[in-house]
Coordinates of C-alpha atoms in Angstrom, one line a residue:
Chain A
X1 CA 188.2 25.8 247.4
X2 CA 190.9 23.5 246.2
X3 CA 192.0 22.8 249.8
X4 CA 188.5 21.7 250.6
X5 CA 188.2 19.2 247.8
X6 CA 191.6 17.8 248.5
X7 CA 190.7 17.3 252.2
X8 CA 187.5 15.6 251.0
X9 CA 189.4 13.2 248.7
X10 CA 191.9 12.2 251.4
X11 CA 189.4 11.6 254.2
X12 CA 187.1 9.5 252.1
X13 CA 189.9 7.9 250.1
X14 CA 191.8 6.3 253.0
X15 CA 189.4 3.8 254.4
X16 CA 188.7 2.5 250.9
X17 CA 192.4 2.2 250.2
X18 CA 192.8 0.1 253.3
X19 CA 190.0 -2.1 252.2
X20 CA 191.5 -2.5 248.8
X21 CA 194.9 -3.7 250.1
X22 CA 193.2 -6.7 251.6
X23 CA 192.1 -7.7 248.1
X24 CA 194.5 -8.8 245.4
X25 CA 196.1 -5.5 244.2
X26 CA 195.8 -6.2 240.5
X27 CA 192.9 -3.9 239.6
X28 CA 192.6 -0.2 239.7
X29 CA 189.8 1.4 241.8
X30 CA 186.8 2.3 239.7
X31 CA 186.9 5.9 241.2
X32 CA 190.5 6.4 240.0
X33 CA 191.6 7.5 236.6
X34 CA 194.1 5.5 234.6
X35 CA 197.7 6.8 235.3
X36 CA 198.1 8.2 231.8
X37 CA 194.9 10.2 232.1
X38 CA 196.1 11.6 235.4
X39 CA 199.5 12.5 234.0
X40 CA 197.9 14.1 230.9
X41 CA 195.5 16.2 233.0
X42 CA 198.3 17.3 235.4
X43 CA 200.6 18.0 232.5
X44 CA 198.0 20.0 230.7
X45 CA 197.1 22.1 233.8
X46 CA 200.7 22.8 234.7
X47 CA 201.7 23.5 231.1
X48 CA 198.8 25.8 230.6
X49 CA 199.5 27.7 233.8
X50 CA 203.2 27.9 233.0
X51 CA 202.7 29.1 229.5
X52 CA 199.9 31.6 230.2
X53 CA 200.6 32.8 233.7
X54 CA 204.0 31.9 235.0
X55 CA 206.0 32.7 231.9
X56 CA 204.6 36.2 231.4
X57 CA 205.1 36.9 235.0
X58 CA 208.7 35.8 234.9
X59 CA 209.2 37.8 231.7
X60 CA 208.0 41.0 233.4
X61 CA 210.8 40.6 236.0
X62 CA 213.4 39.6 233.5
X63 CA 212.7 42.5 231.2
X64 CA 212.7 44.9 234.3
X65 CA 216.2 43.7 235.3
X66 CA 217.5 43.2 231.7
X67 CA 219.9 46.2 232.0
X68 CA 220.7 45.6 235.7
X69 CA 219.4 46.9 239.0
X70 CA 220.7 50.4 238.2
X71 CA 218.4 50.9 235.2
X72 CA 215.6 49.3 237.2
X73 CA 216.0 51.8 240.0
X74 CA 216.4 54.7 237.5
X75 CA 212.8 54.1 236.4
X76 CA 211.7 55.1 239.9
X77 CA 213.9 58.2 240.0
X78 CA 211.7 59.7 237.3
X79 CA 209.2 62.1 239.2
X80 CA 206.5 61.0 236.8
X81 CA 206.8 57.4 237.9
X82 CA 206.8 58.4 241.6
X83 CA 203.7 60.5 240.9
X84 CA 202.0 57.6 239.2
X85 CA 202.8 55.3 242.1
X86 CA 201.5 57.8 244.7
X87 CA 198.3 58.5 242.6
X88 CA 197.6 54.8 242.3
X89 CA 198.0 54.4 246.1
X90 CA 195.7 57.4 246.6
X91 CA 193.0 56.2 244.3
X92 CA 193.1 52.8 246.0
X93 CA 193.1 54.4 249.4
X94 CA 189.8 56.2 248.6
X95 CA 188.2 53.5 246.4
X96 CA 188.8 50.5 248.7
X97 CA 187.3 52.0 251.9
X98 CA 184.4 53.4 249.9
X99 CA 183.7 49.9 248.5
X100 CA 184.2 48.5 252.0
X101 CA 181.3 50.6 253.3
X102 CA 179.1 50.1 250.2
X103 CA 179.9 46.4 250.1
X104 CA 179.0 45.8 253.7
X105 CA 175.9 47.8 253.4
X106 CA 174.8 46.0 250.3
X107 CA 175.6 42.6 251.7
X108 CA 173.8 43.4 254.9
X109 CA 170.7 44.5 253.0
X110 CA 170.7 41.5 250.8
X111 CA 171.5 38.9 253.5
X112 CA 169.4 40.1 256.4
X113 CA 166.3 41.5 254.8
X114 CA 163.7 40.4 252.3
X115 CA 162.3 43.0 249.9
X116 CA 161.0 43.3 246.4
X117 CA 163.7 43.6 243.8
X118 CA 166.3 41.8 245.8
X119 CA 167.2 39.5 243.0
X120 CA 167.6 42.6 240.8
X121 CA 169.9 44.2 243.3
X122 CA 172.1 41.1 243.4
X123 CA 172.3 41.1 239.6
X124 CA 173.1 44.8 239.6
X125 CA 176.0 44.2 242.0
X126 CA 177.5 41.8 239.4
X127 CA 177.1 44.3 236.6
X128 CA 180.7 45.6 236.8
X129 CA 181.9 42.0 236.3
X130 CA 180.1 41.8 233.0
X131 CA 180.4 45.3 231.7
X132 CA 183.6 46.1 229.8
X133 CA 185.7 48.7 231.7
X134 CA 185.8 50.9 228.7
X135 CA 182.0 51.2 228.7
X136 CA 182.2 52.0 232.4
X137 CA 184.7 54.8 231.7
X138 CA 182.7 56.1 228.8
X139 CA 179.5 56.2 230.8
X140 CA 181.2 58.5 233.4
X141 CA 182.5 60.7 230.5
X142 CA 179.0 60.9 229.1
X143 CA 177.6 61.9 232.5
X144 CA 180.3 64.2 233.9
X145 CA 182.4 65.6 231.0
X146 CA 181.8 69.2 230.0
X147 CA 179.1 68.2 227.5
X148 CA 177.7 65.5 229.7
X149 CA 174.5 65.3 231.6
X150 CA 175.8 67.0 234.7
X151 CA 178.7 68.7 232.9
X152 CA 177.3 72.2 232.8
X153 CA 176.3 72.1 236.4
X154 CA 179.7 70.9 237.5
X155 CA 181.5 73.4 235.3
X156 CA 179.6 76.3 236.7
X157 CA 180.5 75.1 240.2
X158 CA 184.1 74.8 239.2
X159 CA 184.3 71.1 239.9
X160 CA 186.4 68.9 237.6
X161 CA 185.5 65.2 237.7
X162 CA 186.6 63.7 234.4
X163 CA 190.3 64.1 233.7
X164 CA 190.9 64.6 237.4
X165 CA 191.2 62.5 240.6
X166 CA 187.4 62.2 241.3
X167 CA 186.9 60.6 237.9
X168 CA 189.7 58.2 238.4
X169 CA 188.3 57.2 241.8
X170 CA 184.7 56.8 240.5
X171 CA 185.8 54.6 237.6
X172 CA 187.9 52.5 240.0
X173 CA 185.0 52.2 242.5
X174 CA 182.7 51.1 239.6
X175 CA 185.0 48.2 238.4
X176 CA 185.9 47.0 241.9
X177 CA 182.4 47.3 243.5
X178 CA 181.5 43.5 243.4
X179 CA 184.6 42.2 245.1
X180 CA 183.7 42.9 248.7
X181 CA 179.9 42.5 248.4
X182 CA 180.4 39.2 246.5
X183 CA 182.6 37.8 249.3
X184 CA 180.2 38.8 252.0
X185 CA 176.7 38.0 250.6
X186 CA 176.9 34.2 250.5
X187 CA 178.6 34.0 254.0
X188 CA 176.1 36.4 255.6
X189 CA 173.2 34.6 254.0
X190 CA 174.5 31.3 255.4
X191 CA 175.0 32.8 258.8
X192 CA 171.4 34.0 259.0
X193 CA 170.0 36.3 261.6
X194 CA 170.1 34.1 264.7
X195 CA 173.2 35.6 266.3
X196 CA 172.1 39.2 265.7
X197 CA 168.6 38.5 267.0
X198 CA 170.2 37.0 270.2
X199 CA 172.4 40.0 270.6
X200 CA 169.4 42.3 270.2
X201 CA 167.2 40.4 272.7
X202 CA 170.1 40.6 275.2
X203 CA 169.8 44.4 274.9
X204 CA 172.7 45.2 272.6
X205 CA 172.4 48.4 270.5
X206 CA 172.4 48.0 266.7
X207 CA 176.0 49.3 266.5
X208 CA 177.2 47.1 269.3
X209 CA 175.6 44.1 267.7
X210 CA 177.4 44.9 264.4
X211 CA 180.8 45.3 266.0
X212 CA 180.7 42.4 268.4
X213 CA 178.6 39.8 266.5
X214 CA 178.3 40.5 262.8
X215 CA 181.8 41.8 262.0
X216 CA 183.7 39.0 263.9
X217 CA 181.7 36.5 262.0
X218 CA 182.5 37.9 258.6
X219 CA 185.9 39.5 259.2
X220 CA 188.0 37.0 257.2
X221 CA 185.7 37.1 254.2
X222 CA 185.7 40.9 254.5
X223 CA 189.5 41.0 254.5
X224 CA 189.7 38.6 251.6
X225 CA 187.3 40.9 249.7
X226 CA 189.3 44.0 250.5
X227 CA 192.5 42.3 249.3
X228 CA 191.0 41.4 245.9
X229 CA 189.4 44.8 245.6
X230 CA 192.7 46.5 246.3
X231 CA 194.6 44.4 243.8
X232 CA 192.1 45.2 241.1
X233 CA 191.9 48.9 242.1
X234 CA 195.6 49.3 241.7
X235 CA 195.7 47.4 238.4
X236 CA 192.7 48.8 236.6
X237 CA 193.5 50.1 233.2
X238 CA 190.6 50.3 230.9
X239 CA 188.0 52.4 232.8
X240 CA 190.7 54.6 234.2
X241 CA 192.3 55.1 230.8
X242 CA 189.1 56.6 229.5
X243 CA 188.6 59.1 232.2
X244 CA 192.3 60.0 232.8
X245 CA 193.3 62.4 230.1
X246 CA 196.8 60.9 230.5
X247 CA 198.4 64.1 232.0
X248 CA 201.8 63.1 233.4
X249 CA 202.3 63.6 237.1
X250 CA 198.6 64.5 237.5
X251 CA 196.2 61.9 236.2
X252 CA 198.5 59.1 235.2
X253 CA 198.2 55.9 237.3
X254 CA 200.7 53.1 237.3
X255 CA 199.0 51.0 234.6
X256 CA 198.7 54.1 232.4
X257 CA 202.3 55.1 233.1
X258 CA 203.4 51.6 232.0
X259 CA 201.7 52.1 228.6
X260 CA 203.2 55.5 228.2
X261 CA 206.7 54.3 229.0
X262 CA 206.3 51.4 226.6
X263 CA 205.2 53.8 223.8
X264 CA 208.2 55.9 224.5
X265 CA 210.5 53.0 223.8
X266 CA 211.5 52.9 227.5
X267 CA 211.0 49.2 227.8
X268 CA 213.1 48.7 230.9
X269 CA 211.4 51.5 232.8
X270 CA 208.0 50.2 231.6
X271 CA 208.7 46.7 232.9
X272 CA 210.2 48.1 236.1
X273 CA 206.9 49.8 236.9
X274 CA 205.1 46.7 235.7
X275 CA 207.2 44.5 238.0
X276 CA 206.2 46.8 240.9
X277 CA 202.5 46.1 240.1
X278 CA 203.2 42.4 239.7
X279 CA 205.0 42.4 243.0
X280 CA 202.0 44.1 244.6
X281 CA 199.8 41.3 243.2
X282 CA 202.2 38.6 244.5
X283 CA 202.2 40.2 248.0
X284 CA 198.4 40.2 247.9
X285 CA 198.4 36.6 246.9
X286 CA 200.9 35.8 249.7
X287 CA 198.8 37.6 252.3
X288 CA 195.7 35.8 251.1
X289 CA 197.3 32.3 251.3
X290 CA 198.7 33.1 254.7
X291 CA 195.3 34.2 255.9
X292 CA 193.8 31.0 254.6
X293 CA 196.5 28.9 256.2
X294 CA 196.7 30.7 259.5
X295 CA 193.0 31.2 260.0
X296 CA 191.7 28.2 258.3
X297 CA 190.0 27.2 261.5
X298 CA 188.3 30.6 261.8
X299 CA 187.2 30.6 258.2
X300 CA 185.8 27.1 258.5
X301 CA 184.1 28.0 261.7
X302 CA 182.5 31.0 260.0
X303 CA 181.2 28.7 257.3
X304 CA 180.0 26.0 259.7
X305 CA 177.8 28.3 261.7
Chain B
X1 CA 192.8 44.1 269.4
X2 CA 193.0 43.0 265.8
X3 CA 189.7 44.7 265.0
X4 CA 190.9 48.0 266.4
X5 CA 194.0 47.8 264.2
X6 CA 191.9 47.3 261.1
X7 CA 189.7 50.2 262.2
X8 CA 192.8 52.3 262.6
X9 CA 194.0 51.5 259.1
X10 CA 190.6 52.3 257.7
X11 CA 190.5 55.6 259.5
X12 CA 194.1 56.4 258.3
X13 CA 193.1 55.8 254.7
X14 CA 190.0 58.0 255.1
X15 CA 192.1 60.8 256.5
X16 CA 195.1 60.5 254.3
X17 CA 193.0 60.6 251.1
X18 CA 191.6 64.1 251.4
X19 CA 194.9 65.4 253.0
X20 CA 196.8 64.4 249.9
X21 CA 194.2 66.1 247.8
X22 CA 194.5 69.3 249.6
X23 CA 198.2 69.8 248.9
X24 CA 198.5 71.3 245.4
X25 CA 201.8 72.5 244.0
X26 CA 202.5 76.2 244.5
X27 CA 204.3 76.8 241.2
X28 CA 202.3 77.8 238.1
X29 CA 201.3 74.8 236.1
X30 CA 200.6 74.6 232.4
X31 CA 199.0 71.7 230.7
X32 CA 200.0 71.0 227.2
X33 CA 197.8 68.5 225.3
X34 CA 199.7 67.3 222.3
X35 CA 199.8 64.5 219.8
X36 CA 201.8 61.3 219.7
X37 CA 205.2 61.8 218.2
X38 CA 206.0 65.1 220.0
X39 CA 206.8 63.5 223.3
X40 CA 210.5 63.7 223.1
X41 CA 210.5 67.2 221.6
X42 CA 208.2 68.7 224.2
X43 CA 210.0 67.0 227.0
X44 CA 213.2 68.8 226.0
X45 CA 211.3 72.0 225.1
X46 CA 209.5 72.1 228.4
X47 CA 212.8 72.1 230.3
X48 CA 214.1 74.8 228.1
X49 CA 211.0 77.0 228.4
X50 CA 210.9 76.5 232.2
X51 CA 214.5 77.7 232.5
X52 CA 213.8 80.6 230.1
X53 CA 210.7 81.6 232.0
X54 CA 212.5 81.4 235.4
X55 CA 215.3 83.6 234.0
X56 CA 212.9 86.1 232.5
X57 CA 210.3 86.4 235.3
X58 CA 211.7 84.6 238.3
X59 CA 208.6 82.4 238.3
X60 CA 208.7 78.6 238.6
X61 CA 206.7 76.9 236.1
X62 CA 205.7 73.2 235.7
X63 CA 204.5 71.9 232.4
X64 CA 202.3 68.9 232.4
X65 CA 202.1 66.9 229.1
X66 CA 199.5 64.6 227.7
X67 CA 200.1 62.7 224.5
X68 CA 197.9 60.6 222.3
X69 CA 196.3 60.4 218.9
X70 CA 195.6 63.9 217.8
X71 CA 191.8 63.3 217.2
X72 CA 191.5 61.6 220.5
X73 CA 193.3 64.4 222.3
X74 CA 191.0 67.0 220.7
X75 CA 188.0 64.9 221.9
X76 CA 189.4 64.9 225.4
X77 CA 189.8 68.7 225.4
X78 CA 186.2 69.0 224.1
X79 CA 185.1 66.7 226.9
X80 CA 186.8 69.0 229.5
X81 CA 190.4 68.0 229.7
X82 CA 191.8 71.2 231.2
X83 CA 194.5 72.0 228.6
X84 CA 196.0 75.5 228.7
X85 CA 197.6 75.0 225.3
X86 CA 197.0 72.4 222.6
X87 CA 199.8 71.4 220.2
X88 CA 198.1 69.0 217.8
X89 CA 198.8 67.4 214.5
X90 CA 196.0 69.0 212.5
X91 CA 194.3 72.3 212.0
X92 CA 190.9 70.5 211.9
X93 CA 191.5 69.0 215.3
X94 CA 191.8 72.5 216.8
X95 CA 188.9 73.6 214.7
X96 CA 186.8 70.8 216.3
X97 CA 187.6 72.3 219.7
X98 CA 186.6 75.8 218.4
X99 CA 183.3 74.6 217.0
X100 CA 182.2 72.4 219.8
X101 CA 183.3 74.4 222.8
X102 CA 184.3 77.9 221.8
X103 CA 187.2 77.7 224.2
X104 CA 189.5 78.7 221.4
X105 CA 188.7 81.8 219.4
X106 CA 187.8 81.1 215.8
X107 CA 190.7 83.4 214.5
X108 CA 193.3 81.3 216.3
X109 CA 195.4 80.7 213.2
X110 CA 196.3 84.4 213.0
X111 CA 197.5 84.7 216.5
X112 CA 201.0 83.3 215.9
X113 CA 203.3 83.5 212.9
X114 CA 203.2 81.0 210.0
X115 CA 199.5 80.2 210.5
X116 CA 200.3 79.1 214.1
X117 CA 202.6 76.3 212.9
X118 CA 206.0 76.8 214.5
X119 CA 207.4 73.7 212.8
X120 CA 206.3 71.6 209.9
X121 CA 206.9 68.0 209.0
X122 CA 206.2 65.6 206.2
X123 CA 205.5 61.9 205.7
X124 CA 208.3 59.5 204.7
X125 CA 208.7 55.7 204.5
X126 CA 210.5 53.6 207.1
X127 CA 211.5 50.3 205.7
X128 CA 213.4 47.2 206.9
X129 CA 217.2 47.4 206.5
X130 CA 218.3 47.2 202.8
X131 CA 214.7 47.9 201.6
X132 CA 214.1 44.3 200.6
X133 CA 210.8 45.0 199.0
X134 CA 212.3 47.9 196.9
X135 CA 209.9 50.6 198.1
X136 CA 210.9 54.0 196.6
X137 CA 207.7 55.8 195.8
X138 CA 204.0 55.8 196.6
X139 CA 203.2 53.4 193.7
X140 CA 205.4 50.7 195.3
X141 CA 203.2 50.5 198.4
X142 CA 200.5 48.6 196.5
X143 CA 202.8 46.1 194.9
X144 CA 201.9 42.4 195.7
X145 CA 203.1 41.2 199.0
X146 CA 203.8 44.6 200.5
X147 CA 202.3 45.2 203.9
X148 CA 201.8 48.9 204.9
X149 CA 201.6 50.1 208.5
X150 CA 199.7 53.3 209.1
X151 CA 197.5 54.4 212.0
X152 CA 193.7 55.0 211.6
X153 CA 192.9 58.3 209.9
X154 CA 189.8 58.6 212.0
X155 CA 191.8 59.0 215.2
X156 CA 195.3 59.9 214.2
X157 CA 196.5 63.2 212.7
X158 CA 199.6 61.6 211.2
X159 CA 197.4 59.0 209.5
X160 CA 195.4 61.7 207.8
X161 CA 198.6 63.2 206.4
X162 CA 199.6 59.7 205.3
X163 CA 196.3 59.4 203.4
X164 CA 196.5 62.9 201.9
X165 CA 200.1 62.4 200.8
X166 CA 199.1 59.2 199.0
X167 CA 196.1 61.0 197.5
X168 CA 198.4 63.9 196.3
X169 CA 200.7 61.4 194.6
X170 CA 197.9 59.5 193.0
X171 CA 196.3 62.8 191.8
X172 CA 199.6 63.6 190.0
X173 CA 199.9 60.0 188.7
X174 CA 196.4 59.7 187.3
X175 CA 196.0 63.3 186.1
X176 CA 193.4 64.0 188.7
X177 CA 191.0 61.2 187.7
X178 CA 189.2 60.7 191.0
X179 CA 187.9 57.2 190.3
X180 CA 191.5 56.1 189.7
X181 CA 192.8 57.9 192.8
X182 CA 190.1 56.2 194.9
X183 CA 191.1 52.9 193.4
X184 CA 194.7 53.5 194.5
X185 CA 193.7 54.5 198.0
X186 CA 191.4 51.6 198.4
X187 CA 194.1 49.2 197.3
X188 CA 196.6 50.9 199.6
X189 CA 194.4 50.4 202.6
X190 CA 193.9 46.7 201.6
X191 CA 197.6 46.4 202.2
X192 CA 197.3 47.6 205.8
X193 CA 197.1 44.6 208.2
X194 CA 196.4 46.7 211.4
X195 CA 195.2 50.2 212.1
X196 CA 196.5 51.6 215.4
X197 CA 194.9 54.6 216.9
X198 CA 198.0 56.8 217.1
X199 CA 201.2 57.2 215.2
X200 CA 203.3 55.9 218.1
X201 CA 201.3 52.8 218.3
X202 CA 202.0 52.2 214.6
X203 CA 205.7 52.7 215.1
X204 CA 205.8 50.2 217.9
X205 CA 203.8 47.8 215.7
X206 CA 206.3 48.1 212.9
X207 CA 209.6 48.4 214.9
X208 CA 208.9 46.3 218.0
X209 CA 206.4 43.8 216.9
X210 CA 208.0 43.6 213.4
X211 CA 204.8 43.7 211.5
X212 CA 204.7 45.0 207.9
X213 CA 207.2 46.0 205.3
X214 CA 206.9 49.8 205.3
X215 CA 205.7 52.3 207.9
X216 CA 204.2 55.5 206.7
X217 CA 205.6 57.8 209.3
X218 CA 206.1 61.4 210.3
X219 CA 209.6 62.3 209.3
X220 CA 210.5 63.0 212.9
X221 CA 209.0 59.7 214.1
X222 CA 211.0 57.8 211.4
X223 CA 214.3 59.5 212.5
X224 CA 213.4 58.8 216.1
X225 CA 212.8 55.2 215.4
X226 CA 216.2 55.0 213.8
X227 CA 217.7 56.5 217.0
X228 CA 215.7 54.2 219.3
X229 CA 215.9 50.9 217.5
X230 CA 219.3 51.3 215.8
X231 CA 220.1 52.5 212.2
X232 CA 221.2 48.9 211.4
X233 CA 217.5 47.7 211.5
X234 CA 215.8 50.2 209.3
X235 CA 216.2 52.6 206.4
X236 CA 214.4 55.8 205.8
X237 CA 213.1 56.2 202.2
X238 CA 212.2 59.7 201.2
X239 CA 209.7 59.6 198.3
X240 CA 210.1 62.3 195.5
X241 CA 206.9 63.9 196.7
X242 CA 205.0 64.1 199.9
X243 CA 202.7 66.4 201.9
X244 CA 203.5 69.5 203.8
X245 CA 202.2 68.8 207.3
X246 CA 201.7 71.9 209.5
X247 CA 201.0 70.8 213.0
X248 CA 199.4 73.9 214.6
X249 CA 199.4 75.2 218.2
X250 CA 196.9 77.3 220.1
X251 CA 196.1 78.7 223.5
X252 CA 192.9 77.3 224.9
X253 CA 191.8 80.7 226.0
X254 CA 188.9 79.8 228.2
X255 CA 190.9 77.2 230.1
X256 CA 193.9 79.4 230.5
X257 CA 191.7 82.2 231.7
X258 CA 190.1 79.9 234.3
X259 CA 193.5 78.7 235.4
X260 CA 195.0 82.2 235.5
X261 CA 197.7 81.1 233.1
X262 CA 197.0 83.2 230.0
X263 CA 200.3 85.1 230.1
X264 CA 202.3 81.9 230.6
X265 CA 200.4 79.9 228.0
X266 CA 201.0 82.6 225.3
X267 CA 204.7 82.9 226.2
X268 CA 205.0 79.1 226.0
X269 CA 203.8 79.0 222.4
X270 CA 205.6 82.2 221.4
X271 CA 208.9 80.8 222.6
X272 CA 208.5 77.9 220.1
X273 CA 209.5 80.5 217.5
X274 CA 212.7 81.6 219.3
X275 CA 216.1 80.5 218.2
X276 CA 216.1 77.9 221.1
X277 CA 212.7 76.6 220.3
X278 CA 213.4 76.3 216.6
X279 CA 216.8 74.7 217.2
X280 CA 215.2 72.1 219.5
X281 CA 212.5 71.4 216.8
X282 CA 215.2 70.8 214.2
X283 CA 217.1 68.6 216.6
X284 CA 214.1 66.4 217.0
X285 CA 213.7 66.3 213.2
X286 CA 210.9 68.8 212.7
X287 CA 211.3 71.4 210.0
X288 CA 211.6 74.8 211.7
X289 CA 209.4 77.5 210.4
X290 CA 212.2 80.0 210.8
X291 CA 215.2 78.1 209.5
X292 CA 217.4 81.2 209.6
X293 CA 217.4 81.0 213.4
X294 CA 218.9 77.5 213.2
X295 CA 222.5 76.4 212.7
X296 CA 222.8 75.4 209.0
X297 CA 224.7 72.3 209.9
X298 CA 221.6 71.0 211.7
X299 CA 219.4 71.8 208.8
X300 CA 221.5 69.7 206.5
X301 CA 220.0 66.5 208.1
X302 CA 216.6 67.5 206.7
X303 CA 216.0 65.9 203.3
X304 CA 214.7 67.9 200.3
X305 CA 211.6 66.8 198.4
X306 CA 208.6 68.2 196.7
X307 CA 205.9 69.1 199.3
X308 CA 202.2 69.6 198.5
X309 CA 200.2 71.8 200.9
X310 CA 196.8 71.1 202.2
X311 CA 195.8 74.6 200.8
X312 CA 196.6 73.3 197.3
X313 CA 193.5 73.4 195.1
X314 CA 193.6 69.6 195.1
X315 CA 192.4 69.6 198.7
X316 CA 191.1 73.2 199.2
X317 CA 192.3 73.5 202.8
X318 CA 191.3 71.6 205.9
X319 CA 187.8 73.1 206.1
X320 CA 187.0 71.3 202.9
X321 CA 189.3 68.3 203.0
X322 CA 188.3 67.2 206.6
X323 CA 184.6 66.5 206.0
X324 CA 185.2 65.3 202.4
X325 CA 187.8 62.7 203.2
X326 CA 187.4 61.9 206.9
X327 CA 184.0 63.0 208.0
X328 CA 181.2 60.4 208.7
X329 CA 180.4 58.7 205.4
X330 CA 183.4 60.5 203.8
X331 CA 185.8 59.0 201.2
X332 CA 187.7 57.1 203.9
X333 CA 184.5 55.5 205.2
X334 CA 183.5 54.5 201.7
X335 CA 186.8 52.9 200.7
X336 CA 188.0 51.3 203.9
X337 CA 187.3 47.7 204.4
X338 CA 189.5 45.9 207.0
X339 CA 192.1 43.7 205.5
X340 CA 191.2 40.0 205.5

């Protein structure tokens, strides 16, 4: 988004700038802010980002290495930490593909068809963004815990949902649901049905049409959505905390483990695990920027269609 | 090409997920759902018990632990957390599980010695080094400018003991005049700037975030804070009188039966009463129920003070005190208004 507006400013700004040089250079352009306004705005933005984003991030890594690399590594020698990392990866490995399928299906339904209640469906998809994760977790507890709506049924079948992996996965799917659908819907709406209709009239099967026409059109948006979804899935705390039960080595994900370590006065270990989460986030950001840079053409082409 | 790679990753994730699910540990696993300040004690005890059990039966045993505010933990067990044993802060928390699920038999208190309390504790004050506000007894907590840190009695077992200890002192001070006792408790909670949900949260608030002048803490939690944050930052003040806290333990029979761990669960709790269990309890600053099993040198670290029991006529046992003080609309609900 910021790239687009920058490009816009440059392309329209240059011809005017040339025209201006012909005139006496005394006065500022009417479209340009006074230098002090510009400096103030930039200063505010940089200061704010530094104070609220960069400084905490740096602190995480500083705290993690405060007692040296040995103490940092020792945090990951703890089997409970290893279990927490593996559990987090497992939860993400189930939740992200599930949301990939749901997200594509929902985006497809919304972008390609007209039906009653479509606006309602779009709003519904946004629900997890507006509902507090704690509420999301509690709702699952109300439904699936032993005294919940389906609790008795599940118990007699010997299925444990809350305080076990299924509950963690369900809570994670809930909070990460909009990420993929939200990326795809505007793009697919913009693309319209023309390509798909052409493919169908040329005799392609529905599946072939999806793989060779729709998917290539949306693949970058899809990947972008998957990245964001994954980052959130691994970092989710609130909803997961409610349904976890906090059993070490069993239902303790990385964010929950960080809280436990912190409460056990193991500050270095807590920040070591936190730094791993932060590193994951940075890698996600890196991949995202690289995708945008490397495939800017493709992304733009997708939008121009 | 690229698309097939993506597809491959997707497929791998789909396959890897269920596979990882289908690989449970072979050894017997016990889940101990406990309250906040027992983390360090049970971590040590779990190792000791696993070694003991291996030597005794040749069976490998893994003990999983979950810690949190006692009330919250009981709530989780009621909601279906598959605990084989519960080791909570309060009798009434275990009674809540009994009443709402029946997973623990109603006569659980008689199943183990000392009313199923293998160790006891009390409530003491943790103050900043040198005790700058001069806090020595419960009356000093409501002096002007004193900020008191305690967790929320609604969710924390330790906080209920804090509250009851204060009540017991006030009862003695005002000759049992309930209006005056309530006044004192009301004023006390007006001196509380934040109510954390669990005892550990409060300790971190006091010690790490440096909020407040005095922390009402479990005796063991206070000693632990000294160990963790350095004795040069804090002093423990033992008031002349406090409460006898009996944190009870019980096998969650229905869960243990379903998991096939009844034998192990029972042995796990019984071993708490052994010389090794009692010594570990003392080492982590609990008061052992069987002090004769413990090295007298170790016992010397435990301060002496007058302790009032919950079964004292003043409170009439948990069955009476719990609804009266902490139930919906109980005394605490009536007197507590968040500090401005």
